[in-house]
Amino acid sequence: MQTHIESPHPLDFQTPPPQAPRYIILPGVSWETYQRLLADLQDSHAAHFAYDQGRLEIMVLSAEHEEDKDVLTLLVNVLAEELGIDVRSFGSATFQRQDLARGFEPDACFYIAHEARVRGKKKLDLAIDPPPDLIIEIDISSPSLNKFPIFAALRIPEVWRYDGRRLTIFTLAGETYVECTESVALPLVTTEVLGAFIEDSKQMPRTAWLRRVRAWVRAPRA
């Protein structure tokens, strides 16, 4: 059964438990202020920003958050390589539309179906360039700003969200997201497969883990 994303939690400020990313949500922030913050902190990798029509979230990232992001980024790249699919990563680049008063920085993002359209580009403008085909969101704290309305407004086709225990795939259907068991961007890839590989990565040496991922893709299928 398809699962629709509900409205965000009404609290504007939360202090998550130790080891979780820390964030604050500020209401009444103008687009100009958001742009100044992005410009002032453009070389900082310690925080991510999300802007939704006047509400600004600032999230400070933890080591656990970054480790999960790195595992999933590596997993996407290896799976795409083994499947013979061209993929281009833009990391945590800022994506925004002033006309929609929305913007965000994913934990990781990938161009797959539209890889050829952004090949060789150093900067992207969503007024003329397509949005990423897949983004990854690591959310290991209590629910913060609901970013799905931002993703939907910017027409992100697929979102993988990992909460530290479970990975969920969401695909865009009209103006909202529905939960799915299979990836659209990467054939053969399911939440069950991804979850197993994530758990393996916590127990295995990295090189052995990569060999297991590659062996799974190459294994004969009926």
mmCIF file of C-alpha atoms in Angstrom:
data_model
loop_
_atom_site.group_PDB
_atom_site.id
_atom_site.type_symbol
_atom_site.label_atom_id
_atom_site.label_comp_id
_atom_site.label_asym_id
_atom_site.label_seq_id
_atom_site.Cartn_x
_atom_site.Cartn_y
_atom_site.Cartn_z
ATOM 1 C CA MET A 1 0.000 0.000 0.000
ATOM 2 C CA GLN A 2 1.277 3.459 -0.856
ATOM 3 C CA THR A 3 2.217 5.730 2.050
ATOM 4 C CA HIS A 4 1.802 9.495 1.807
ATOM 5 C CA ILE A 5 4.041 11.925 3.693
ATOM 6 C CA GLU A 6 2.213 13.839 6.386
ATOM 7 C CA SER A 7 2.596 17.468 7.404
ATOM 8 C CA PRO A 8 5.648 18.491 9.471
ATOM 9 C CA HIS A 9 5.766 18.395 13.269
ATOM 10 C CA PRO A 10 4.623 21.739 14.713
ATOM 11 C CA LEU A 11 7.644 22.280 16.983
ATOM 12 C CA ASP A 12 10.078 24.881 15.693
ATOM 13 C CA PHE A 13 13.063 23.930 17.842
ATOM 14 C CA GLN A 14 14.231 20.582 19.069
ATOM 15 C CA THR A 15 17.292 19.304 20.893
ATOM 16 C CA PRO A 16 17.982 15.788 19.594
ATOM 17 C CA PRO A 17 19.697 13.103 21.661
ATOM 18 C CA PRO A 18 23.509 12.917 21.847
ATOM 19 C CA GLN A 19 25.269 11.751 18.664
ATOM 20 C CA ALA A 20 22.398 12.951 16.473
ATOM 21 C CA PRO A 21 22.591 15.939 14.118
ATOM 22 C CA ARG A 22 21.610 19.151 15.858
ATOM 23 C CA TYR A 23 19.313 21.567 14.143
ATOM 24 C CA ILE A 24 17.251 24.664 14.641
ATOM 25 C CA ILE A 25 14.297 25.927 12.622
ATOM 26 C CA LEU A 26 13.910 29.692 12.262
ATOM 27 C CA PRO A 27 10.598 31.196 11.087
ATOM 28 C CA GLY A 28 10.211 34.455 9.205
ATOM 29 C CA VAL A 29 13.535 34.340 7.335
ATOM 30 C CA SER A 30 13.599 36.275 4.065
ATOM 31 C CA TRP A 31 14.972 34.873 0.830
ATOM 32 C CA GLU A 32 17.689 37.542 0.905
ATOM 33 C CA THR A 33 18.831 36.449 4.374
ATOM 34 C CA TYR A 34 18.888 32.834 3.230
ATOM 35 C CA GLN A 35 21.074 33.814 0.279
ATOM 36 C CA ARG A 36 23.474 35.770 2.503
ATOM 37 C CA LEU A 37 23.877 32.781 4.813
ATOM 38 C CA LEU A 38 24.607 30.515 1.863
ATOM 39 C CA ALA A 39 27.213 32.966 0.560
ATOM 40 C CA ASP A 40 28.864 33.412 3.959
ATOM 41 C CA LEU A 41 29.064 29.674 4.627
ATOM 42 C CA GLN A 42 29.553 28.333 1.112
ATOM 43 C CA ASP A 43 32.896 26.739 2.026
ATOM 44 C CA SER A 44 31.624 25.175 5.242
ATOM 45 C CA HIS A 45 30.814 21.461 5.267
ATOM 46 C CA ALA A 46 29.669 21.400 8.883
ATOM 47 C CA ALA A 47 26.053 22.455 8.297
ATOM 48 C CA HIS A 48 23.222 22.026 5.823
ATOM 49 C CA PHE A 49 20.441 24.498 5.074
ATOM 50 C CA ALA A 50 16.857 23.952 3.963
ATOM 51 C CA TYR A 51 14.505 26.816 3.126
ATOM 52 C CA ASP A 52 10.751 26.514 2.733
ATOM 53 C CA GLN A 53 8.878 29.747 2.107
ATOM 54 C CA GLY A 54 10.280 31.650 5.079
ATOM 55 C CA ARG A 55 11.226 28.752 7.350
ATOM 56 C CA LEU A 56 14.949 28.038 7.549
ATOM 57 C CA GLU A 57 16.481 24.884 8.981
ATOM 58 C CA ILE A 58 20.157 24.823 9.935
ATOM 59 C CA MET A 59 21.506 21.352 10.680
ATOM 60 C CA VAL A 60 24.944 20.647 12.129
ATOM 61 C CA LEU A 61 26.165 17.233 11.003
ATOM 62 C CA SER A 62 27.499 14.452 13.214
ATOM 63 C CA ALA A 63 30.133 11.810 12.502
ATOM 64 C CA GLU A 64 27.408 9.142 12.429
ATOM 65 C CA HIS A 65 25.476 11.160 9.870
ATOM 66 C CA GLU A 66 28.519 11.517 7.620
ATOM 67 C CA GLU A 67 29.413 7.821 7.863
ATOM 68 C CA ASP A 68 25.914 6.776 6.775
ATOM 69 C CA LYS A 69 26.018 9.262 3.907
ATOM 70 C CA ASP A 70 29.388 7.971 2.703
ATOM 71 C CA VAL A 71 28.193 4.346 2.748
ATOM 72 C CA LEU A 72 25.089 5.140 0.710
ATOM 73 C CA THR A 73 27.002 7.326 -1.739
ATOM 74 C CA LEU A 74 29.525 4.567 -2.329
ATOM 75 C CA LEU A 75 26.711 2.048 -2.688
ATOM 76 C CA VAL A 76 24.955 4.100 -5.383
ATOM 77 C CA ASN A 77 28.169 4.574 -7.356
ATOM 78 C CA VAL A 78 29.185 0.901 -7.201
ATOM 79 C CA LEU A 79 25.702 -0.360 -8.083
ATOM 80 C CA ALA A 80 25.490 2.045 -11.019
ATOM 81 C CA GLU A 81 28.932 1.025 -12.265
ATOM 82 C CA GLU A 82 28.117 -2.682 -12.093
ATOM 83 C CA LEU A 83 24.747 -2.140 -13.769
ATOM 84 C CA GLY A 84 26.412 -0.177 -16.573
ATOM 85 C CA ILE A 85 24.516 3.009 -15.722
ATOM 86 C CA ASP A 86 26.156 6.415 -16.049
ATOM 87 C CA VAL A 87 25.834 8.447 -12.878
ATOM 88 C CA ARG A 88 27.102 11.862 -11.867
ATOM 89 C CA SER A 89 27.209 12.999 -8.264
ATOM 90 C CA PHE A 90 26.797 16.590 -7.119
ATOM 91 C CA GLY A 91 27.238 15.779 -3.441
ATOM 92 C CA SER A 92 25.560 18.311 -1.152
ATOM 93 C CA ALA A 93 25.235 21.081 -3.728
ATOM 94 C CA THR A 94 22.579 23.716 -3.050
ATOM 95 C CA PHE A 95 19.426 23.417 -5.165
ATOM 96 C CA GLN A 96 16.993 26.317 -5.085
ATOM 97 C CA ARG A 97 14.255 28.185 -6.929
ATOM 98 C CA GLN A 98 13.649 31.792 -5.983
ATOM 99 C CA ASP A 99 10.264 31.802 -7.730
ATOM 100 C CA LEU A 100 9.177 28.973 -5.412
ATOM 101 C CA ALA A 101 10.980 30.391 -2.336
ATOM 102 C CA ARG A 102 12.468 26.977 -1.659
ATOM 103 C CA GLY A 103 15.934 25.496 -1.483
ATOM 104 C CA PHE A 104 17.853 22.645 0.117
ATOM 105 C CA GLU A 105 21.173 20.840 0.365
ATOM 106 C CA PRO A 106 20.830 17.054 0.143
ATOM 107 C CA ASP A 107 23.189 14.740 1.937
ATOM 108 C CA ALA A 108 24.011 13.335 -1.501
ATOM 109 C CA CYS A 109 22.466 13.593 -4.950
ATOM 110 C CA PHE A 110 22.868 11.912 -8.310
ATOM 111 C CA TYR A 111 22.018 12.530 -11.929
ATOM 112 C CA ILE A 112 21.251 9.219 -13.598
ATOM 113 C CA ALA A 113 18.548 9.460 -16.284
ATOM 114 C CA HIS A 114 19.643 13.069 -16.898
ATOM 115 C CA GLU A 115 23.382 12.481 -16.499
ATOM 116 C CA ALA A 116 24.143 13.512 -20.081
ATOM 117 C CA ARG A 117 22.397 16.875 -19.626
ATOM 118 C CA VAL A 118 24.651 17.929 -16.754
ATOM 119 C CA ARG A 119 27.861 16.262 -17.894
ATOM 120 C CA GLY A 120 30.739 18.732 -17.731
ATOM 121 C CA LYS A 121 28.766 21.367 -15.830
ATOM 122 C CA LYS A 122 30.269 22.911 -12.700
ATOM 123 C CA LYS A 123 27.205 24.894 -11.669
ATOM 124 C CA LEU A 124 23.530 24.059 -11.982
ATOM 125 C CA ASP A 125 20.515 26.324 -12.354
ATOM 126 C CA LEU A 126 17.162 24.621 -11.824
ATOM 127 C CA ALA A 127 15.532 27.273 -13.992
ATOM 128 C CA ILE A 128 17.161 25.570 -16.985
ATOM 129 C CA ASP A 129 18.729 22.341 -15.707
ATOM 130 C CA PRO A 130 16.834 19.250 -14.554
ATOM 131 C CA PRO A 131 16.762 18.394 -10.848
ATOM 132 C CA PRO A 132 18.749 15.404 -9.547
ATOM 133 C CA ASP A 133 17.183 12.031 -10.312
ATOM 134 C CA LEU A 134 17.972 10.700 -6.846
ATOM 135 C CA ILE A 135 18.763 12.313 -3.521
ATOM 136 C CA ILE A 136 19.782 10.780 -0.206
ATOM 137 C CA GLU A 137 18.557 12.134 3.113
ATOM 138 C CA ILE A 138 20.060 10.937 6.393
ATOM 139 C CA ASP A 139 17.644 11.674 9.234
ATOM 140 C CA ILE A 140 18.853 10.010 12.433
ATOM 141 C CA SER A 141 17.411 12.618 14.785
ATOM 142 C CA SER A 142 13.841 13.421 15.718
ATOM 143 C CA PRO A 143 11.793 14.704 12.769
ATOM 144 C CA SER A 144 12.909 18.180 11.765
ATOM 145 C CA LEU A 145 11.640 20.397 8.959
ATOM 146 C CA ASN A 146 9.545 18.308 6.590
ATOM 147 C CA LYS A 147 11.570 18.623 3.392
ATOM 148 C CA PHE A 148 9.250 16.618 1.167
ATOM 149 C CA PRO A 149 7.234 19.688 0.078
ATOM 150 C CA ILE A 150 10.557 21.250 -0.977
ATOM 151 C CA PHE A 151 11.568 18.122 -2.893
ATOM 152 C CA ALA A 152 8.159 17.931 -4.574
ATOM 153 C CA ALA A 153 8.177 21.606 -5.563
ATOM 154 C CA LEU A 154 11.618 21.171 -7.134
ATOM 155 C CA ARG A 155 10.415 17.930 -8.812
ATOM 156 C CA ILE A 156 12.917 15.475 -7.319
ATOM 157 C CA PRO A 157 11.840 12.078 -8.744
ATOM 158 C CA GLU A 158 13.248 9.793 -6.040
ATOM 159 C CA VAL A 159 14.352 10.117 -2.412
ATOM 160 C CA TRP A 160 16.145 7.554 -0.263
ATOM 161 C CA ARG A 161 15.745 8.344 3.438
ATOM 162 C CA TYR A 162 17.759 6.532 6.099
ATOM 163 C CA ASP A 163 16.967 6.966 9.793
ATOM 164 C CA GLY A 164 19.860 4.946 11.201
ATOM 165 C CA ARG A 165 17.843 1.732 11.213
ATOM 166 C CA ARG A 166 15.717 1.595 8.095
ATOM 167 C CA LEU A 167 16.060 2.857 4.540
ATOM 168 C CA THR A 168 12.891 3.923 2.753
ATOM 169 C CA ILE A 169 12.471 4.716 -0.942
ATOM 170 C CA PHE A 170 10.023 7.444 -1.939
ATOM 171 C CA THR A 171 9.044 8.325 -5.502
ATOM 172 C CA LEU A 172 7.232 11.432 -6.684
ATOM 173 C CA ALA A 173 3.628 10.867 -7.756
ATOM 174 C CA GLY A 174 2.015 14.105 -8.837
ATOM 175 C CA GLU A 175 2.524 16.584 -6.016
ATOM 176 C CA THR A 176 3.393 14.141 -3.238
ATOM 177 C CA TYR A 177 5.642 11.191 -2.458
ATOM 178 C CA VAL A 178 4.675 7.561 -2.085
ATOM 179 C CA GLU A 179 6.678 4.858 -0.371
ATOM 180 C CA CYS A 180 7.988 2.149 -2.695
ATOM 181 C CA THR A 181 9.940 -1.071 -2.306
ATOM 182 C CA GLU A 182 11.938 -0.682 -5.541
ATOM 183 C CA SER A 183 14.133 2.067 -6.941
ATOM 184 C CA VAL A 184 13.185 3.696 -10.225
ATOM 185 C CA ALA A 185 16.636 5.189 -10.747
ATOM 186 C CA LEU A 186 18.555 1.922 -10.273
ATOM 187 C CA PRO A 187 16.960 -1.289 -11.609
ATOM 188 C CA LEU A 188 17.026 -4.410 -9.392
ATOM 189 C CA VAL A 189 17.619 -2.301 -6.280
ATOM 190 C CA THR A 190 15.063 -2.727 -3.489
ATOM 191 C CA THR A 191 14.772 -1.515 0.083
ATOM 192 C CA GLU A 192 15.485 -5.072 1.234
ATOM 193 C CA VAL A 193 18.728 -5.209 -0.763
ATOM 194 C CA LEU A 194 19.825 -1.755 0.361
ATOM 195 C CA GLY A 195 19.043 -2.492 3.993
ATOM 196 C CA ALA A 196 21.082 -5.694 3.886
ATOM 197 C CA PHE A 197 24.071 -3.942 2.333
ATOM 198 C CA ILE A 198 23.918 -1.131 4.891
ATOM 199 C CA GLU A 199 23.963 -3.638 7.751
ATOM 200 C CA ASP A 200 26.824 -5.541 6.092
ATOM 201 C CA SER A 201 28.836 -2.311 5.851
ATOM 202 C CA LYS A 202 28.725 -1.960 9.646
ATOM 203 C CA GLN A 203 30.288 -5.388 10.185
ATOM 204 C CA MET A 204 32.628 -6.004 7.243
ATOM 205 C CA PRO A 205 35.940 -4.490 6.106
ATOM 206 C CA ARG A 206 35.230 -2.034 3.313
ATOM 207 C CA THR A 207 37.018 -3.952 0.541
ATOM 208 C CA ALA A 208 35.229 -7.203 1.414
ATOM 209 C CA TRP A 209 31.933 -5.336 1.526
ATOM 210 C CA LEU A 210 32.516 -3.863 -1.934
ATOM 211 C CA ARG A 211 33.272 -7.316 -3.301
ATOM 212 C CA ARG A 212 29.969 -8.552 -1.879
ATOM 213 C CA VAL A 213 28.049 -5.706 -3.517
ATOM 214 C CA ARG A 214 29.684 -6.359 -6.884
ATOM 215 C CA ALA A 215 29.103 -10.112 -6.598
ATOM 216 C CA TRP A 216 25.398 -9.550 -5.947
ATOM 217 C CA VAL A 217 24.995 -7.477 -9.114
ATOM 218 C CA ARG A 218 26.926 -9.989 -11.212
ATOM 219 C CA ALA A 219 25.087 -13.054 -9.892
ATOM 220 C CA PRO A 220 22.896 -14.848 -12.503
ATOM 221 C CA ARG A 221 19.161 -14.223 -12.209
ATOM 222 C CA ALA A 222 16.292 -16.305 -13.499
#
